[in-house]
Each structure stands twice: as structure tokens, then as C-alpha cells.
Amino acid sequence: QVELAESGGGSVQPGGSLRLSCAASGASYSRDCIGWFRQAPGKEPEGVAGIFLRTGSRYYADSVKGRFTLSRDNPESTLDLQMNSLKAEDTATYYCAATRTYGSWADCLRILGGSGGGMDYWGKGALVTISS
């Protein structure tokens, strides 16, 4: 069993920064693909960024490239998302999610680039609000 817990959400003005943290625990072998998804009110969930733990390969959605950065303090315990130059359209609930792809970066990439289908474990979410 894998447990994920997000922290660090909040409210900032456009142009500001926030850092989200995902603490993962339990069955590390069950989560070689881990990432962040977000869902804005009335919209489909979307993959924001993620990492394939076996190789360190990373994914960023086009909408956040150059503004968001993944980092991990421990290869299997914490995955942080540093969000800079935030825009109103970044407002959403952000979820940490993980799954096991049995060693396939291609599968991990496909899942991270989607709306969350294929992810087996989810955190409860952290609300991020960008407003002036």
C-alpha cells in the first residue's frame, strides 16, 4: 500500500511562487512513476509534471515548462514541485499520484501526459489559488 500526502498549497498573486511537497510512504516498489496532476473547477484533470524513478526521466506539461521544477530530497520519499511565475490559469487543486509501470518510461510518460488514468495512488490534494 502506498500513501501520498501533499502540502504547501496556498494563495499568491500572479507572478508569485509556491512550493508543493508530496511525501510518499509504503511499498516503494509499487510506485516507479510519480507526478503531479491538477484539476481546475469545471475542467478535466491534467498532468503537470512527473518523474520516472528508475532513470530520473522527467515530464513537464507545455503549459508549465520553464516555470515549474520537480525536485526530490530522497529518491523514493519526497517529490517537490516548485512553481514560479504563477498565472491565474494555474489555479487548481493539485494532486500527487503514483503508480507502478514495471520499468516502462513510455508508459509513465503516457500516464503523466494524460488526465490521471493509470495512476493507482492519489493524495488528497492541495489547493493553489492565484489571484490579484
Coordinates of C-alpha atoms in Angstrom, one line a residue:
Q1 CA 0.0 0.0 0.0
V2 CA 1.2 3.5 -0.9
E3 CA 0.2 6.6 0.8
L4 CA 0.8 10.1 -0.6
A5 CA 0.3 13.4 1.3
E6 CA 0.6 16.8 -0.3
S7 CA 1.5 20.0 1.5
G8 CA 2.3 23.6 0.6
G9 CA -0.8 24.9 -1.2
G10 CA -2.0 28.4 -0.7
S11 CA -2.8 31.7 -2.4
V12 CA -0.5 34.1 -4.1
Q13 CA -0.7 36.9 -6.6
P14 CA 0.2 36.4 -10.3
G15 CA 3.9 36.3 -10.7
G16 CA 4.4 34.8 -7.3
S17 CA 5.8 31.4 -6.3
L18 CA 4.7 28.4 -4.3
R19 CA 6.3 25.1 -3.5
L20 CA 4.3 21.9 -3.2
S21 CA 5.6 18.8 -1.5
C22 CA 4.5 15.2 -1.8
A23 CA 5.5 12.8 0.9
A24 CA 5.3 9.2 -0.1
S25 CA 5.3 6.2 2.1
G26 CA 4.8 2.4 1.8
A27 CA 5.7 -0.2 -0.8
S28 CA 8.3 1.8 -2.8
Y29 CA 8.4 -1.0 -5.5
S30 CA 4.8 -0.1 -6.3
R31 CA 5.5 3.4 -7.4
D32 CA 8.2 3.9 -10.0
C33 CA 6.2 6.6 -11.8
I34 CA 5.1 9.6 -9.6
G35 CA 3.9 13.0 -10.5
W36 CA 1.6 16.0 -10.1
F37 CA -1.8 16.4 -11.6
R38 CA -4.2 19.4 -11.3
Q39 CA -7.8 20.0 -11.7
A40 CA -9.4 23.4 -12.1
P41 CA -13.1 23.8 -11.4
G42 CA -15.1 22.6 -14.3
K43 CA -12.1 21.2 -16.2
E44 CA -10.6 17.8 -16.8
P45 CA -7.6 16.8 -14.7
E46 CA -4.3 17.3 -16.4
G47 CA -0.8 16.0 -15.8
V48 CA 1.5 18.8 -14.8
A49 CA 4.9 17.2 -14.1
G50 CA 6.3 13.8 -13.1
I51 CA 9.3 11.6 -12.8
F52 CA 10.2 8.0 -13.7
L53 CA 12.1 7.0 -10.6
R54 CA 14.2 4.3 -12.2
T55 CA 16.0 6.6 -14.6
G56 CA 15.1 10.1 -13.3
S57 CA 13.5 10.9 -16.6
R58 CA 11.1 13.9 -16.2
Y59 CA 7.9 15.2 -17.8
Y60 CA 6.6 18.7 -17.8
A61 CA 3.4 19.8 -19.5
D62 CA 4.0 22.5 -22.1
S63 CA 1.9 24.9 -20.1
V64 CA 4.4 24.8 -17.2
K65 CA 7.7 24.3 -18.9
G66 CA 10.3 26.9 -17.7
R67 CA 8.1 27.8 -14.7
F68 CA 7.7 24.6 -12.7
T69 CA 10.5 22.4 -11.5
L70 CA 10.5 19.0 -9.9
S71 CA 12.9 18.0 -7.2
R72 CA 13.3 15.1 -4.8
D73 CA 15.1 15.1 -1.5
N74 CA 15.1 11.3 -1.3
P75 CA 14.8 9.2 -4.4
E76 CA 11.7 7.5 -3.1
S77 CA 10.3 9.6 -0.3
T78 CA 9.6 13.2 -1.3
L79 CA 8.8 14.9 -4.6
D80 CA 8.5 18.6 -4.6
L81 CA 7.1 20.9 -7.2
Q82 CA 8.5 24.4 -7.3
M83 CA 6.1 26.7 -9.1
N84 CA 7.3 30.1 -10.2
S85 CA 5.8 32.9 -12.3
L86 CA 2.4 31.7 -11.4
K87 CA -0.6 32.7 -13.5
A88 CA -4.3 32.8 -12.8
E89 CA -4.8 29.8 -15.0
D90 CA -2.6 27.7 -12.7
T91 CA -5.4 27.9 -10.1
A92 CA -6.4 24.4 -9.3
T93 CA -6.3 21.6 -6.8
Y94 CA -3.0 19.8 -7.2
Y95 CA -2.7 16.1 -6.6
C96 CA 0.3 13.9 -6.1
A97 CA -0.2 10.5 -7.8
A98 CA 1.9 7.4 -8.3
T99 CA 1.8 4.0 -10.0
R100 CA 4.0 1.1 -11.0
T101 CA 4.8 0.8 -14.6
Y102 CA 7.1 -2.3 -14.3
G103 CA 10.0 -0.4 -15.7
S104 CA 8.4 1.4 -18.7
W105 CA 9.3 5.1 -19.1
A106 CA 7.0 5.1 -22.1
D107 CA 4.0 4.0 -20.0
C108 CA 4.9 6.5 -17.3
L109 CA 5.2 9.3 -19.9
R110 CA 1.8 8.4 -21.4
I111 CA 0.2 8.4 -18.0
L112 CA 1.7 11.7 -16.9
G113 CA 0.6 13.3 -20.1
G114 CA -2.9 12.3 -19.6
S115 CA -5.7 13.1 -17.2
G116 CA -4.7 10.7 -14.5
G117 CA -5.9 7.4 -15.8
G118 CA -3.4 4.7 -14.9
M119 CA -2.4 6.2 -11.6
D120 CA -3.2 3.9 -8.8
Y121 CA -2.4 6.0 -5.7
W122 CA -3.5 9.6 -5.0
G123 CA -3.1 12.1 -2.3
K124 CA -6.0 14.2 -1.1
G125 CA -4.9 17.3 -2.9
A126 CA -3.6 20.8 -2.2
L127 CA -5.5 23.9 -3.3
V128 CA -3.5 26.5 -5.2
T129 CA -5.1 29.9 -5.9
I130 CA -3.6 32.6 -8.0
S131 CA -5.4 35.9 -7.7
S132 CA -4.7 39.5 -7.5

